Tab-separated table of N, CA and C in Angstrom:
chain	number	residue	atom	x	y	z
A	11	MET	N	48.739	18.294	55.923
A	11	MET	CA	48.337	17.035	55.362
A	11	MET	C	48.883	15.909	56.240
A	12	THR	N	48.051	14.923	56.503
A	12	THR	CA	48.450	13.766	57.283
A	12	THR	C	48.745	12.595	56.348
A	13	HIS	N	49.804	11.884	56.639
A	13	HIS	CA	50.175	10.725	55.842
A	13	HIS	C	49.726	9.453	56.538
A	14	LEU	N	49.630	8.375	55.785
A	14	LEU	CA	49.341	7.082	56.384
A	14	LEU	C	50.443	6.751	57.386
A	15	PRO	N	50.084	6.115	58.500
A	15	PRO	CA	51.118	5.716	59.459
A	15	PRO	C	52.146	4.786	58.809
A	16	THR	N	53.350	4.819	59.311
A	16	THR	CA	54.439	4.015	58.768
A	16	THR	C	54.082	2.538	58.717
A	17	ASP	N	53.432	2.028	59.759
A	17	ASP	CA	53.074	0.616	59.810
A	17	ASP	C	52.092	0.255	58.689
A	18	VAL	N	51.176	1.141	58.374
A	18	VAL	CA	50.211	0.903	57.299
A	18	VAL	C	50.924	0.925	55.953
A	19	ARG	N	51.811	1.887	55.765
A	19	ARG	CA	52.575	1.943	54.524
A	19	ARG	C	53.411	0.685	54.342
A	20	ALA	N	54.000	0.184	55.429
A	20	ALA	CA	54.790	-1.046	55.358
A	20	ALA	C	53.910	-2.240	55.001
A	21	ALA	N	52.724	-2.320	55.602
A	21	ALA	CA	51.807	-3.423	55.295
A	21	ALA	C	51.403	-3.396	53.823
A	22	LEU	N	51.123	-2.206	53.295
A	22	LEU	CA	50.772	-2.079	51.876
A	22	LEU	C	51.949	-2.457	50.974
A	23	ARG	N	53.131	-2.015	51.356
A	23	ARG	CA	54.321	-2.325	50.562
A	23	ARG	C	54.573	-3.822	50.519
A	24	PHE	N	54.520	-4.484	51.676
A	24	PHE	CA	54.741	-5.931	51.706
A	24	PHE	C	53.648	-6.680	50.954
A	25	PHE	N	52.410	-6.239	51.086
A	25	PHE	CA	51.322	-6.868	50.347
A	25	PHE	C	51.581	-6.767	48.848
A	26	ALA	N	51.934	-5.582	48.375
A	26	ALA	CA	52.215	-5.388	46.950
A	26	ALA	C	53.412	-6.233	46.508
A	27	PHE	N	54.427	-6.331	47.351
A	27	PHE	CA	55.600	-7.145	47.042
A	27	PHE	C	55.218	-8.610	46.891
A	28	PHE	N	54.508	-9.157	47.876
A	28	PHE	CA	54.111	-10.567	47.823
A	28	PHE	C	53.194	-10.832	46.631
A	29	LEU	N	52.271	-9.929	46.385
A	29	LEU	CA	51.348	-10.063	45.264
A	29	LEU	C	52.109	-10.048	43.941
A	30	GLY	N	53.020	-9.100	43.807
A	30	GLY	CA	53.747	-8.929	42.558
A	30	GLY	C	54.746	-10.027	42.243
A	31	ASN	N	55.348	-10.621	43.262
A	31	ASN	CA	56.340	-11.663	42.966
A	31	ASN	C	55.775	-13.075	43.097
A	32	GLY	N	54.467	-13.178	43.321
A	32	GLY	CA	53.818	-14.487	43.332
A	32	GLY	C	53.949	-15.263	44.624
A	33	THR	N	54.246	-14.566	45.726
A	33	THR	CA	54.397	-15.270	47.003
A	33	THR	C	53.313	-14.904	48.014
A	34	LEU	N	52.188	-14.408	47.540
A	34	LEU	CA	51.070	-14.110	48.431
A	34	LEU	C	50.428	-15.431	48.832
A	35	ASP	N	50.497	-15.766	50.100
A	35	ASP	CA	49.945	-17.000	50.659
A	35	ASP	C	50.213	-18.190	49.738
A	36	VAL	N	51.471	-18.609	49.700
A	36	VAL	CA	51.883	-19.661	48.773
A	36	VAL	C	51.168	-20.986	49.001
A	37	ASP	N	50.729	-21.266	50.225
A	37	ASP	CA	49.992	-22.504	50.469
A	37	ASP	C	48.633	-22.471	49.788
A	38	LEU	N	47.907	-21.387	49.951
A	38	LEU	CA	46.565	-21.267	49.382
A	38	LEU	C	46.600	-21.134	47.865
A	39	LEU	N	47.606	-20.453	47.339
A	39	LEU	CA	47.657	-20.162	45.904
A	39	LEU	C	48.667	-21.028	45.152
A	40	ASP	N	49.075	-22.133	45.739
A	40	ASP	CA	50.043	-23.025	45.111
A	40	ASP	C	49.562	-23.460	43.729
A	41	GLY	N	50.388	-23.231	42.719
A	41	GLY	CA	50.069	-23.656	41.365
A	41	GLY	C	49.184	-22.692	40.586
A	42	ILE	N	48.795	-21.582	41.177
A	42	ILE	CA	47.947	-20.604	40.496
A	42	ILE	C	48.813	-19.413	40.107
A	43	ASP	N	48.957	-19.189	38.799
A	43	ASP	CA	49.733	-18.046	38.324
A	43	ASP	C	48.772	-16.919	37.978
A	44	TYR	N	48.474	-16.108	38.963
A	44	TYR	CA	47.517	-15.010	38.823
A	44	TYR	C	48.170	-13.741	38.298
A	45	ARG	N	49.487	-13.660	38.328
A	45	ARG	CA	50.176	-12.401	38.042
A	45	ARG	C	49.980	-11.906	36.621
A	46	SER	N	49.894	-12.801	35.660
A	46	SER	CA	49.767	-12.355	34.275
A	46	SER	C	48.458	-11.615	34.036
A	47	ASP	N	47.428	-11.912	34.809
A	47	ASP	CA	46.131	-11.268	34.630
A	47	ASP	C	45.990	-9.944	35.386
A	48	LEU	N	46.874	-9.677	36.323
A	48	LEU	CA	46.710	-8.489	37.159
A	48	LEU	C	46.708	-7.196	36.360
A	49	LEU	N	47.565	-7.084	35.386
A	49	LEU	CA	47.627	-5.859	34.589
A	49	LEU	C	46.668	-5.905	33.414
A	50	THR	N	46.355	-7.099	32.943
A	50	THR	CA	45.431	-7.230	31.821
A	50	THR	C	44.014	-6.879	32.255
A	51	TYR	N	43.639	-7.369	33.406
A	51	TYR	CA	42.298	-7.123	33.928
A	51	TYR	C	42.436	-6.274	35.186
A	52	GLY	N	42.446	-4.976	35.035
A	52	GLY	CA	42.664	-4.068	36.151
A	52	GLY	C	41.652	-4.209	37.263
A	53	SER	N	40.442	-4.651	36.933
A	53	SER	CA	39.424	-4.767	37.982
A	53	SER	C	39.794	-5.844	38.993
A	54	ASP	N	40.544	-6.883	38.573
A	54	ASP	CA	41.007	-7.888	39.530
A	54	ASP	C	41.953	-7.256	40.544
A	55	LEU	N	42.901	-6.497	40.053
A	55	LEU	CA	43.856	-5.827	40.933
A	55	LEU	C	43.140	-4.852	41.855
A	56	GLU	N	42.169	-4.146	41.308
A	56	GLU	CA	41.376	-3.209	42.105
A	56	GLU	C	40.677	-3.932	43.256
A	57	MET	N	40.052	-5.072	42.982
A	57	MET	CA	39.344	-5.813	44.017
A	57	MET	C	40.298	-6.402	45.051
A	58	ILE	N	41.445	-6.889	44.616
A	58	ILE	CA	42.424	-7.458	45.535
A	58	ILE	C	42.880	-6.404	46.533
A	59	PHE	N	43.187	-5.207	46.061
A	59	PHE	CA	43.611	-4.141	46.970
A	59	PHE	C	42.454	-3.643	47.828
A	60	ALA	N	41.243	-3.630	47.274
A	60	ALA	CA	40.071	-3.226	48.062
A	60	ALA	C	39.873	-4.170	49.234
A	61	ILE	N	39.945	-5.456	48.982
A	61	ILE	CA	39.761	-6.432	50.063
A	61	ILE	C	40.861	-6.268	51.108
A	62	PHE	N	42.111	-6.167	50.666
A	62	PHE	CA	43.213	-6.014	51.618
A	62	PHE	C	43.016	-4.791	52.499
A	63	THR	N	42.714	-3.646	51.882
A	63	THR	CA	42.600	-2.415	52.674
A	63	THR	C	41.308	-2.355	53.482
A	64	ASN	N	40.234	-2.973	53.009
A	64	ASN	CA	38.995	-3.001	53.791
A	64	ASN	C	39.134	-3.880	55.030
A	65	VAL	N	39.885	-4.965	54.924
A	65	VAL	CA	40.041	-5.897	56.040
A	65	VAL	C	41.116	-5.424	57.025
A	66	LEU	N	42.113	-4.708	56.538
A	66	LEU	CA	43.223	-4.258	57.374
A	66	LEU	C	42.715	-3.384	58.529
A	67	GLU	N	43.112	-3.745	59.739
A	67	GLU	CA	42.744	-2.971	60.929
A	67	GLU	C	43.963	-2.232	61.456
A	68	VAL	N	43.730	-1.016	61.930
A	68	VAL	CA	44.795	-0.158	62.439
A	68	VAL	C	44.358	0.371	63.798
A	69	ASN	N	45.254	0.329	64.791
A	69	ASN	CA	44.904	0.859	66.108
A	69	ASN	C	45.121	2.365	66.164
A	70	ASP	N	44.838	2.958	67.301
A	70	ASP	CA	44.944	4.413	67.458
A	70	ASP	C	46.373	4.931	67.305
A	71	GLN	N	47.343	4.047	67.457
A	71	GLN	CA	48.745	4.450	67.307
A	71	GLN	C	49.222	4.276	65.864
A	72	GLY	N	48.328	3.854	64.971
A	72	GLY	CA	48.688	3.683	63.574
A	72	GLY	C	49.363	2.360	63.268
A	73	GLU	N	49.296	1.419	64.199
A	73	GLU	CA	49.907	0.103	64.002
A	73	GLU	C	48.886	-0.857	63.409
A	74	THR	N	49.330	-1.640	62.439
A	74	THR	CA	48.421	-2.621	61.857
A	74	THR	C	48.252	-3.794	62.820
A	75	LEU	N	47.039	-4.326	62.857
A	75	LEU	CA	46.714	-5.394	63.790
A	75	LEU	C	46.530	-6.750	63.116
A	76	ASN	N	46.272	-6.760	61.814
A	76	ASN	CA	45.914	-8.018	61.161
A	76	ASN	C	46.357	-8.080	59.691
A	77	ALA	N	47.550	-7.632	59.413
A	77	ALA	CA	48.010	-7.617	58.019
A	77	ALA	C	47.973	-9.018	57.405
A	78	GLY	N	48.324	-10.028	58.176
A	78	GLY	CA	48.287	-11.400	57.667
A	78	GLY	C	46.879	-11.840	57.308
A	79	ASP	N	45.904	-11.474	58.134
A	79	ASP	CA	44.508	-11.812	57.849
A	79	ASP	C	44.026	-11.089	56.590
A	80	ALA	N	44.419	-9.835	56.437
A	80	ALA	CA	44.018	-9.061	55.263
A	80	ALA	C	44.631	-9.672	54.005
A	81	GLN	N	45.886	-10.099	54.083
A	81	GLN	CA	46.522	-10.761	52.946
A	81	GLN	C	45.800	-12.063	52.615
A	82	TYR	N	45.441	-12.827	53.635
A	82	TYR	CA	44.771	-14.108	53.424
A	82	TYR	C	43.413	-13.924	52.748
A	83	ARG	N	42.656	-12.922	53.180
A	83	ARG	CA	41.343	-12.690	52.560
A	83	ARG	C	41.510	-12.318	51.086
A	84	ALA	N	42.502	-11.504	50.769
A	84	ALA	CA	42.767	-11.160	49.370
A	84	ALA	C	43.176	-12.412	48.591
A	85	ALA	N	44.005	-13.260	49.212
A	85	ALA	CA	44.418	-14.507	48.565
A	85	ALA	C	43.220	-15.423	48.330
A	86	GLN	N	42.274	-15.435	49.260
A	86	GLN	CA	41.066	-16.245	49.072
A	86	GLN	C	40.278	-15.767	47.850
A	87	TRP	N	40.207	-14.458	47.660
A	87	TRP	CA	39.495	-13.934	46.494
A	87	TRP	C	40.185	-14.392	45.211
A	88	ILE	N	41.524	-14.329	45.192
A	88	ILE	CA	42.280	-14.775	44.024
A	88	ILE	C	42.018	-16.257	43.773
A	89	ARG	N	42.097	-17.055	44.824
A	89	ARG	CA	41.882	-18.500	44.684
A	89	ARG	C	40.502	-18.778	44.089
A	90	ARG	N	39.486	-18.095	44.592
A	90	ARG	CA	38.117	-18.282	44.091
A	90	ARG	C	38.009	-17.845	42.633
A	91	ARG	N	38.724	-16.809	42.264
A	91	ARG	CA	38.699	-16.297	40.882
A	91	ARG	C	39.235	-17.329	39.901
A	92	TYR	N	40.249	-18.106	40.333
A	92	TYR	CA	40.884	-19.080	39.462
A	92	TYR	C	40.410	-20.511	39.701
A	93	ASP	N	39.718	-20.744	40.801
A	93	ASP	CA	39.245	-22.092	41.137
A	93	ASP	C	37.794	-21.992	41.600
A	94	PRO	N	36.835	-22.110	40.666
A	94	PRO	CA	35.422	-21.960	41.007
A	94	PRO	C	34.921	-22.970	42.045
A	95	GLU	N	35.650	-24.053	42.240
A	95	GLU	CA	35.265	-25.057	43.241
A	95	GLU	C	35.657	-24.640	44.660
A	96	TYR	N	36.577	-23.699	44.770
A	96	TYR	CA	37.053	-23.255	46.086
A	96	TYR	C	35.951	-22.483	46.804
A	97	GLN	N	35.708	-22.852	48.044
A	97	GLN	CA	34.708	-22.179	48.862
A	97	GLN	C	35.411	-21.259	49.858
A	98	VAL	N	35.143	-19.979	49.775
A	98	VAL	CA	35.723	-18.999	50.701
A	98	VAL	C	35.035	-19.163	52.050
A	99	GLU	N	35.831	-19.379	53.094
A	99	GLU	CA	35.311	-19.530	54.454
A	99	GLU	C	35.999	-18.563	55.379
A	100	PRO	N	35.271	-17.743	56.085
A	100	PRO	CA	33.848	-17.494	55.906
A	100	PRO	C	33.611	-16.737	54.606
A	101	PRO	N	32.390	-16.810	54.071
A	101	PRO	CA	32.094	-16.080	52.838
A	101	PRO	C	32.376	-14.584	53.006
A	102	PHE	N	32.734	-13.943	51.914
A	102	PHE	CA	32.988	-12.509	51.977
A	102	PHE	C	31.720	-11.759	52.377
A	103	GLU	N	31.902	-10.778	53.224
A	103	GLU	CA	30.801	-9.878	53.579
A	103	GLU	C	30.883	-8.667	52.645
A	104	ASP	N	29.763	-7.987	52.471
A	104	ASP	CA	29.714	-6.849	51.547
A	104	ASP	C	30.791	-5.807	51.829
A	105	TRP	N	31.040	-5.522	53.103
A	105	TRP	CA	32.011	-4.481	53.441
A	105	TRP	C	33.426	-4.862	53.026
A	106	GLU	N	33.721	-6.164	52.915
A	106	GLU	CA	35.063	-6.592	52.532
A	106	GLU	C	35.348	-6.313	51.061
A	107	THR	N	34.343	-6.376	50.226
A	107	THR	CA	34.517	-6.210	48.784
A	107	THR	C	34.025	-4.863	48.275
A	108	GLU	N	33.725	-3.960	49.183
A	108	GLU	CA	33.219	-2.640	48.785
A	108	GLU	C	34.329	-1.818	48.156
A	109	LEU	N	34.014	-1.219	47.017
A	109	LEU	CA	34.954	-0.335	46.333
A	109	LEU	C	34.643	1.104	46.731
A	110	HIS	N	35.646	1.827	47.196
A	110	HIS	CA	35.469	3.211	47.630
A	110	HIS	C	36.022	4.151	46.572
A	111	GLY	N	35.336	5.217	46.324
A	111	GLY	CA	35.777	6.184	45.330
A	111	GLY	C	36.360	7.431	45.966
A	112	PRO	N	36.977	8.253	45.143
A	112	PRO	CA	37.576	9.490	45.671
A	112	PRO	C	36.515	10.477	46.140
């Protein structure tokens, strides 16, 4: 069995940490308390992780190339969820929000 590369596991861990303690892109999400809804509405959490992992790029050595960009795209989705006036730039592409099953 092959495990996720260490760099990918670290990127996921930090993303979950920032998301859980309310420090995911503090500039973009300033004043938005999204955390209370994460467990109440599981589909929000599902989409946030889908966007992060769909956008995250990994090189052949298993190193992440754009963890910050992946976090930002997930933060944009959160911002749009709580602020209907917010325009995501660039707009999400289908592959970014695709949900993958087992």
